[in-house]
Amino acid sequence: MNGEEPMGCPVDRITAALVCPSCRVPLDASYGCAACGTGGHRTGNQLRFAGFGDAELRDDPLNRIKETVKRRFGPAYPLVIQLLSPVLLRRFIRPFLMSFDLDRDLVADLGSGTNRYDSRLLCVDGGAYANVDIVGDLRTLPIDDGALAGIVSIAVLEHVPDPQAHVREMWRVLRPGGRVLCYVPFMQPFHASPYDYQRYTEAGMKTLFSRFDVMHVRIGAGPTSAMLWTFQEWLALLLSFGSRRLYRVLAPLMWLLSPIKVLDVLLARHPNATVAASGFVIEARKPTEARPE
């Protein structure tokens, strides 16, 4: 990166590449589509097309707690989760972002939640959090074909019913040679945000991104994280004696055991750690030559 100030906010930088999420026609100056009538509206530096309603985000009891914490702590939420979460994520996001010139390259975080790893990153999410630049459906992005140099997707694909559709959309908006970094859990208990559908093995990740040139698949969170989260849930179930209300009280208290996750600093390096890893991270590149669907 060259250290220069980025030109405008992320929405301003992506304006020339905005298209209708339904028919891919370029949007007019008021973010409307002349062809089908689909439109977005801009409030400050946030552009909204669709996304989750408040009722959806608060439908699951656990997710209600998460959403409350997200909105209360705002930008500090990732730090809070880093401290309290039973999962020790390896540091793979920063190096990936540093491989781009973010003053010139358009890189998007798809499913950013309340995270913002860099002010120049385009944050896209279904929830209208304060840091999100574009609120909408990740399966139908209002972004033109080949407009992005890079994509980050962290703990998102387990929460969607059709991950293949999301990966196809990543492929569409990436330019030839563009790269994606994606983390998906393997061994983790159910956690709605606002939904939770699937898990992926190392081989499953490679299959999901088979249209890409897979650069590598690595452990994103190790076996200790997998064991710890499951153990915390097991304790909350055991000690709540069948009471949902008591379980909801006890589950957050189990986070006191989370410091045990630091054992993954060593255990995640074990040559057989993949059989019980908490999650995997894949880095893949869109080929410079087009491939058929």
PDB file of C-alpha atoms in Angstrom, residues 70-273:
ATOM      1  CA  LYS A  70     -23.325  -5.560  18.332  1.00  0.00           C
ATOM      2  CA  ARG A  71     -25.395  -2.415  18.485  1.00  0.00           C
ATOM      3  CA  ARG A  72     -24.261  -1.478  21.988  1.00  0.00           C
ATOM      4  CA  PHE A  73     -20.542  -1.954  21.380  1.00  0.00           C
ATOM      5  CA  GLY A  74     -20.548  -0.947  17.698  1.00  0.00           C
ATOM      6  CA  PRO A  75     -16.999  -0.912  16.293  1.00  0.00           C
ATOM      7  CA  ALA A  76     -15.688  -2.471  19.529  1.00  0.00           C
ATOM      8  CA  TYR A  77     -17.820  -5.596  18.979  1.00  0.00           C
ATOM      9  CA  PRO A  78     -15.070  -7.519  17.120  1.00  0.00           C
ATOM     10  CA  LEU A  79     -12.670  -6.904  20.030  1.00  0.00           C
ATOM     11  CA  VAL A  80     -15.299  -8.047  22.547  1.00  0.00           C
ATOM     12  CA  ILE A  81     -15.891 -11.211  20.532  1.00  0.00           C
ATOM     13  CA  GLN A  82     -12.166 -11.786  20.183  1.00  0.00           C
ATOM     14  CA  LEU A  83     -11.870 -11.758  23.971  1.00  0.00           C
ATOM     15  CA  LEU A  84     -15.025 -13.698  24.857  1.00  0.00           C
ATOM     16  CA  SER A  85     -15.424 -16.050  21.925  1.00  0.00           C
ATOM     17  CA  PRO A  86     -14.298 -19.671  22.376  1.00  0.00           C
ATOM     18  CA  VAL A  87     -12.765 -19.506  18.884  1.00  0.00           C
ATOM     19  CA  LEU A  88      -9.189 -18.368  18.309  1.00  0.00           C
ATOM     20  CA  LEU A  89      -9.098 -17.204  14.703  1.00  0.00           C
ATOM     21  CA  ARG A  90      -5.659 -17.232  13.178  1.00  0.00           C
ATOM     22  CA  ARG A  91      -4.427 -13.923  11.810  1.00  0.00           C
ATOM     23  CA  PHE A  92      -5.106 -14.338   8.115  1.00  0.00           C
ATOM     24  CA  ILE A  93      -7.211 -11.281   7.214  1.00  0.00           C
ATOM     25  CA  ARG A  94      -4.630  -8.508   7.610  1.00  0.00           C
ATOM     26  CA  PRO A  95      -1.970 -10.184   5.431  1.00  0.00           C
ATOM     27  CA  PHE A  96      -4.567 -10.738   2.722  1.00  0.00           C
ATOM     28  CA  LEU A  97      -5.637  -7.085   2.740  1.00  0.00           C
ATOM     29  CA  MET A  98      -2.035  -5.906   2.778  1.00  0.00           C
ATOM     30  CA  SER A  99      -1.485  -7.728  -0.527  1.00  0.00           C
ATOM     31  CA  PHE A 100      -3.714  -5.110  -2.228  1.00  0.00           C
ATOM     32  CA  ASP A 101      -3.246  -1.407  -2.840  1.00  0.00           C
ATOM     33  CA  LEU A 102      -6.473  -0.398  -1.102  1.00  0.00           C
ATOM     34  CA  ASP A 103      -6.153   3.178  -2.355  1.00  0.00           C
ATOM     35  CA  ARG A 104      -6.631   1.881  -5.889  1.00  0.00           C
ATOM     36  CA  ASP A 105      -8.002  -1.652  -5.630  1.00  0.00           C
ATOM     37  CA  LEU A 106     -11.674  -2.141  -4.788  1.00  0.00           C
ATOM     38  CA  VAL A 107     -11.908  -4.845  -2.122  1.00  0.00           C
ATOM     39  CA  ALA A 108     -15.197  -5.786  -0.451  1.00  0.00           C
ATOM     40  CA  ASP A 109     -16.046  -7.495   2.823  1.00  0.00           C
ATOM     41  CA  LEU A 110     -19.200  -9.473   2.023  1.00  0.00           C
ATOM     42  CA  GLY A 111     -21.117 -10.090   5.235  1.00  0.00           C
ATOM     43  CA  SER A 112     -19.050  -7.629   7.236  1.00  0.00           C
ATOM     44  CA  GLY A 113     -21.446  -7.326  10.169  1.00  0.00           C
ATOM     45  CA  THR A 114     -20.086  -4.605  12.459  1.00  0.00           C
ATOM     46  CA  ASN A 115     -16.484  -5.224  11.394  1.00  0.00           C
ATOM     47  CA  ARG A 116     -14.424  -2.754   9.430  1.00  0.00           C
ATOM     48  CA  TYR A 117     -10.871  -3.947   8.952  1.00  0.00           C
ATOM     49  CA  ASP A 118      -9.893  -0.857   6.941  1.00  0.00           C
ATOM     50  CA  SER A 119     -11.627   2.432   6.141  1.00  0.00           C
ATOM     51  CA  ARG A 120     -11.034   1.822   2.411  1.00  0.00           C
ATOM     52  CA  LEU A 121     -12.776  -1.556   2.431  1.00  0.00           C
ATOM     53  CA  LEU A 122     -16.291  -1.733   0.943  1.00  0.00           C
ATOM     54  CA  CYS A 123     -18.458  -3.273   3.682  1.00  0.00           C
ATOM     55  CA  VAL A 124     -21.566  -5.112   2.447  1.00  0.00           C
ATOM     56  CA  ASP A 125     -24.099  -6.808   4.722  1.00  0.00           C
ATOM     57  CA  GLY A 126     -27.747  -7.710   5.093  1.00  0.00           C
ATOM     58  CA  GLY A 127     -27.903  -5.735   8.340  1.00  0.00           C
ATOM     59  CA  ALA A 128     -27.903  -1.933   8.314  1.00  0.00           C
ATOM     60  CA  TYR A 129     -25.102  -1.518  10.855  1.00  0.00           C
ATOM     61  CA  ALA A 130     -23.458   1.896  11.075  1.00  0.00           C
ATOM     62  CA  ASN A 131     -20.240   0.733   9.393  1.00  0.00           C
ATOM     63  CA  VAL A 132     -21.948  -0.985   6.427  1.00  0.00           C
ATOM     64  CA  ASP A 133     -21.600   0.805   3.063  1.00  0.00           C
ATOM     65  CA  ILE A 134     -24.069  -1.277   1.024  1.00  0.00           C
ATOM     66  CA  VAL A 135     -27.045  -3.034   2.636  1.00  0.00           C
ATOM     67  CA  GLY A 136     -28.488  -5.766   0.464  1.00  0.00           C
ATOM     68  CA  ASP A 137     -28.698  -9.395  -0.577  1.00  0.00           C
ATOM     69  CA  LEU A 138     -25.243 -10.951  -0.958  1.00  0.00           C
ATOM     70  CA  ARG A 139     -26.611 -13.264  -3.663  1.00  0.00           C
ATOM     71  CA  THR A 140     -27.536 -10.320  -5.940  1.00  0.00           C
ATOM     72  CA  LEU A 141     -24.979  -7.595  -5.417  1.00  0.00           C
ATOM     73  CA  PRO A 142     -25.514  -4.157  -7.013  1.00  0.00           C
ATOM     74  CA  ILE A 143     -21.948  -4.352  -8.343  1.00  0.00           C
ATOM     75  CA  ASP A 144     -20.919  -4.724 -11.976  1.00  0.00           C
ATOM     76  CA  ASP A 145     -19.160  -7.801 -13.368  1.00  0.00           C
ATOM     77  CA  GLY A 146     -15.435  -7.841 -12.660  1.00  0.00           C
ATOM     78  CA  ALA A 147     -15.470  -4.650 -10.584  1.00  0.00           C
ATOM     79  CA  LEU A 148     -13.638  -5.985  -7.510  1.00  0.00           C
ATOM     80  CA  ALA A 149      -9.985  -6.852  -7.023  1.00  0.00           C
ATOM     81  CA  GLY A 150     -10.623  -8.808  -3.847  1.00  0.00           C
ATOM     82  CA  ILE A 151     -13.282 -10.219  -1.530  1.00  0.00           C
ATOM     83  CA  VAL A 152     -13.272 -11.099   2.160  1.00  0.00           C
ATOM     84  CA  SER A 153     -15.990 -13.402   3.542  1.00  0.00           C
ATOM     85  CA  ILE A 154     -15.601 -14.356   7.202  1.00  0.00           C
ATOM     86  CA  ALA A 155     -18.051 -16.772   8.885  1.00  0.00           C
ATOM     87  CA  VAL A 156     -20.853 -15.987   6.435  1.00  0.00           C
ATOM     88  CA  LEU A 157     -21.511 -19.029   4.238  1.00  0.00           C
ATOM     89  CA  GLU A 158     -22.721 -21.194   7.122  1.00  0.00           C
ATOM     90  CA  HIS A 159     -25.539 -18.696   7.645  1.00  0.00           C
ATOM     91  CA  VAL A 160     -27.023 -18.836   4.147  1.00  0.00           C
ATOM     92  CA  PRO A 161     -29.200 -21.623   2.667  1.00  0.00           C
ATOM     93  CA  ASP A 162     -27.507 -21.472  -0.751  1.00  0.00           C
ATOM     94  CA  PRO A 163     -23.739 -20.933  -0.370  1.00  0.00           C
ATOM     95  CA  GLN A 164     -23.173 -21.928  -4.012  1.00  0.00           C
ATOM     96  CA  ALA A 165     -25.186 -18.874  -5.084  1.00  0.00           C
ATOM     97  CA  HIS A 166     -22.991 -16.649  -2.943  1.00  0.00           C
ATOM     98  CA  VAL A 167     -19.810 -18.136  -4.399  1.00  0.00           C
ATOM     99  CA  ARG A 168     -21.153 -17.664  -7.940  1.00  0.00           C
ATOM    100  CA  GLU A 169     -21.777 -14.017  -7.114  1.00  0.00           C
ATOM    101  CA  MET A 170     -18.230 -13.675  -5.768  1.00  0.00           C
ATOM    102  CA  TRP A 171     -17.000 -15.082  -9.075  1.00  0.00           C
ATOM    103  CA  ARG A 172     -19.118 -12.616 -11.070  1.00  0.00           C
ATOM    104  CA  VAL A 173     -18.005  -9.429  -9.317  1.00  0.00           C
ATOM    105  CA  LEU A 174     -14.314 -10.390  -9.124  1.00  0.00           C
ATOM    106  CA  ARG A 175     -12.100  -9.289 -11.979  1.00  0.00           C
ATOM    107  CA  PRO A 176      -9.918 -11.918 -13.707  1.00  0.00           C
ATOM    108  CA  GLY A 177      -6.998 -12.543 -11.362  1.00  0.00           C
ATOM    109  CA  GLY A 178      -9.010 -11.225  -8.406  1.00  0.00           C
ATOM    110  CA  ARG A 179      -8.783 -13.136  -5.140  1.00  0.00           C
ATOM    111  CA  VAL A 180     -11.181 -14.203  -2.411  1.00  0.00           C
ATOM    112  CA  LEU A 181     -10.455 -15.062   1.222  1.00  0.00           C
ATOM    113  CA  CYS A 182     -13.235 -17.060   2.876  1.00  0.00           C
ATOM    114  CA  TYR A 183     -13.527 -18.549   6.370  1.00  0.00           C
ATOM    115  CA  VAL A 184     -16.227 -21.141   7.109  1.00  0.00           C
ATOM    116  CA  PRO A 185     -16.578 -23.266  10.277  1.00  0.00           C
ATOM    117  CA  PHE A 186     -16.200 -27.045  10.365  1.00  0.00           C
ATOM    118  CA  MET A 187     -16.759 -28.116  13.982  1.00  0.00           C
ATOM    119  CA  GLN A 188     -18.874 -25.527  15.771  1.00  0.00           C
ATOM    120  CA  PRO A 189     -22.226 -25.670  17.586  1.00  0.00           C
ATOM    121  CA  PHE A 190     -25.313 -24.105  16.045  1.00  0.00           C
ATOM    122  CA  HIS A 191     -25.254 -20.302  16.089  1.00  0.00           C
ATOM    123  CA  ALA A 192     -27.894 -18.258  14.310  1.00  0.00           C
ATOM    124  CA  SER A 193     -26.966 -14.940  12.725  1.00  0.00           C
ATOM    125  CA  PRO A 194     -29.854 -14.808  11.973  1.00  0.00           C
ATOM    126  CA  TYR A 195     -29.813 -18.381  10.584  1.00  0.00           C
ATOM    127  CA  ASP A 196     -27.372 -21.311  10.541  1.00  0.00           C
ATOM    128  CA  TYR A 197     -27.394 -24.051   7.886  1.00  0.00           C
ATOM    129  CA  GLN A 198     -24.144 -25.952   7.257  1.00  0.00           C
ATOM    130  CA  ARG A 199     -20.486 -26.744   7.999  1.00  0.00           C
ATOM    131  CA  TYR A 200     -17.596 -27.540   5.650  1.00  0.00           C
ATOM    132  CA  THR A 201     -14.637 -29.891   5.737  1.00  0.00           C
ATOM    133  CA  GLU A 202     -11.323 -29.065   4.084  1.00  0.00           C
ATOM    134  CA  ALA A 203     -12.372 -31.079   1.012  1.00  0.00           C
ATOM    135  CA  GLY A 204     -15.786 -29.409   1.078  1.00  0.00           C
ATOM    136  CA  MET A 205     -14.200 -25.965   0.885  1.00  0.00           C
ATOM    137  CA  LYS A 206     -12.170 -26.971  -2.164  1.00  0.00           C
ATOM    138  CA  THR A 207     -15.296 -28.330  -3.836  1.00  0.00           C
ATOM    139  CA  LEU A 208     -17.301 -25.192  -3.064  1.00  0.00           C
ATOM    140  CA  PHE A 209     -14.626 -23.050  -4.746  1.00  0.00           C
ATOM    141  CA  SER A 210     -13.780 -25.572  -7.476  1.00  0.00           C
ATOM    142  CA  ARG A 211     -14.351 -23.045 -10.264  1.00  0.00           C
ATOM    143  CA  PHE A 212     -11.544 -20.924  -8.829  1.00  0.00           C
ATOM    144  CA  ASP A 213      -7.838 -21.653  -8.737  1.00  0.00           C
ATOM    145  CA  VAL A 214      -7.494 -22.702  -5.097  1.00  0.00           C
ATOM    146  CA  MET A 215      -4.250 -21.276  -3.728  1.00  0.00           C
ATOM    147  CA  HIS A 216      -4.503 -22.932  -0.319  1.00  0.00           C
ATOM    148  CA  VAL A 217      -6.892 -24.136   2.384  1.00  0.00           C
ATOM    149  CA  ARG A 218      -5.637 -23.699   5.949  1.00  0.00           C
ATOM    150  CA  ILE A 219      -6.931 -24.080   9.470  1.00  0.00           C
ATOM    151  CA  GLY A 220      -8.623 -20.836  10.432  1.00  0.00           C
ATOM    152  CA  ALA A 221      -9.491 -21.960  13.974  1.00  0.00           C
ATOM    153  CA  GLY A 222      -8.048 -25.073  15.593  1.00  0.00           C
ATOM    154  CA  PRO A 223      -9.212 -28.160  17.499  1.00  0.00           C
ATOM    155  CA  THR A 224      -9.105 -26.479  20.912  1.00  0.00           C
ATOM    156  CA  SER A 225     -11.611 -23.915  19.689  1.00  0.00           C
ATOM    157  CA  ALA A 226     -13.825 -26.721  18.387  1.00  0.00           C
ATOM    158  CA  MET A 227     -13.673 -28.612  21.687  1.00  0.00           C
ATOM    159  CA  LEU A 228     -14.089 -25.525  23.858  1.00  0.00           C
ATOM    160  CA  TRP A 229     -17.216 -24.193  22.173  1.00  0.00           C
ATOM    161  CA  THR A 230     -18.841 -27.634  22.265  1.00  0.00           C
ATOM    162  CA  PHE A 231     -17.837 -28.083  25.921  1.00  0.00           C
ATOM    163  CA  GLN A 232     -19.275 -24.688  26.865  1.00  0.00           C
ATOM    164  CA  GLU A 233     -22.582 -25.602  25.251  1.00  0.00           C
ATOM    165  CA  TRP A 234     -22.519 -29.029  26.908  1.00  0.00           C
ATOM    166  CA  LEU A 235     -21.984 -27.476  30.356  1.00  0.00           C
ATOM    167  CA  ALA A 236     -24.811 -24.982  29.834  1.00  0.00           C
ATOM    168  CA  LEU A 237     -27.127 -27.823  28.789  1.00  0.00           C
ATOM    169  CA  LEU A 238     -26.075 -30.027  31.701  1.00  0.00           C
ATOM    170  CA  LEU A 239     -26.398 -27.356  34.384  1.00  0.00           C
ATOM    171  CA  SER A 240     -29.664 -25.875  33.112  1.00  0.00           C
ATOM    172  CA  PHE A 241     -31.583 -29.114  33.905  1.00  0.00           C
ATOM    173  CA  GLY A 242     -33.844 -28.820  30.868  1.00  0.00           C
ATOM    174  CA  SER A 243     -34.751 -25.163  31.452  1.00  0.00           C
ATOM    175  CA  ARG A 244     -34.441 -22.930  28.378  1.00  0.00           C
ATOM    176  CA  ARG A 245     -34.461 -19.813  30.512  1.00  0.00           C
ATOM    177  CA  LEU A 246     -31.643 -21.081  32.735  1.00  0.00           C
ATOM    178  CA  TYR A 247     -29.700 -22.245  29.666  1.00  0.00           C
ATOM    179  CA  ARG A 248     -29.838 -18.726  28.209  1.00  0.00           C
ATOM    180  CA  VAL A 249     -28.425 -17.378  31.462  1.00  0.00           C
ATOM    181  CA  LEU A 250     -25.716 -20.015  31.772  1.00  0.00           C
ATOM    182  CA  ALA A 251     -24.486 -20.056  28.158  1.00  0.00           C
ATOM    183  CA  PRO A 252     -22.832 -16.587  28.322  1.00  0.00           C
ATOM    184  CA  LEU A 253     -21.303 -17.461  31.721  1.00  0.00           C
ATOM    185  CA  MET A 254     -19.488 -20.363  30.068  1.00  0.00           C
ATOM    186  CA  TRP A 255     -17.492 -17.788  28.099  1.00  0.00           C
ATOM    187  CA  LEU A 256     -15.323 -17.489  31.211  1.00  0.00           C
ATOM    188  CA  LEU A 257     -13.592 -20.638  29.941  1.00  0.00           C
ATOM    189  CA  SER A 258     -12.677 -18.996  26.635  1.00  0.00           C
ATOM    190  CA  PRO A 259      -9.009 -18.247  27.482  1.00  0.00           C
ATOM    191  CA  ILE A 260      -8.371 -21.989  27.032  1.00  0.00           C
ATOM    192  CA  LYS A 261      -8.532 -21.315  23.288  1.00  0.00           C
ATOM    193  CA  VAL A 262      -4.919 -20.047  23.335  1.00  0.00           C
ATOM    194  CA  LEU A 263      -3.828 -23.705  23.293  1.00  0.00           C
ATOM    195  CA  ASP A 264      -4.635 -23.586  19.593  1.00  0.00           C
ATOM    196  CA  VAL A 265      -1.460 -21.569  19.092  1.00  0.00           C
ATOM    197  CA  LEU A 266       0.255 -24.967  19.323  1.00  0.00           C
ATOM    198  CA  LEU A 267      -2.465 -27.517  18.569  1.00  0.00           C
ATOM    199  CA  ALA A 268      -3.585 -25.940  15.287  1.00  0.00           C
ATOM    200  CA  ARG A 269      -0.111 -26.686  13.954  1.00  0.00           C
ATOM    201  CA  HIS A 270      -0.505 -30.438  14.460  1.00  0.00           C
ATOM    202  CA  PRO A 271      -0.325 -32.285  11.100  1.00  0.00           C
ATOM    203  CA  ASN A 272      -3.659 -33.987  11.840  1.00  0.00           C
ATOM    204  CA  ALA A 273      -5.423 -30.899  13.208  1.00  0.00           C
TER     205      ALA A 273
END
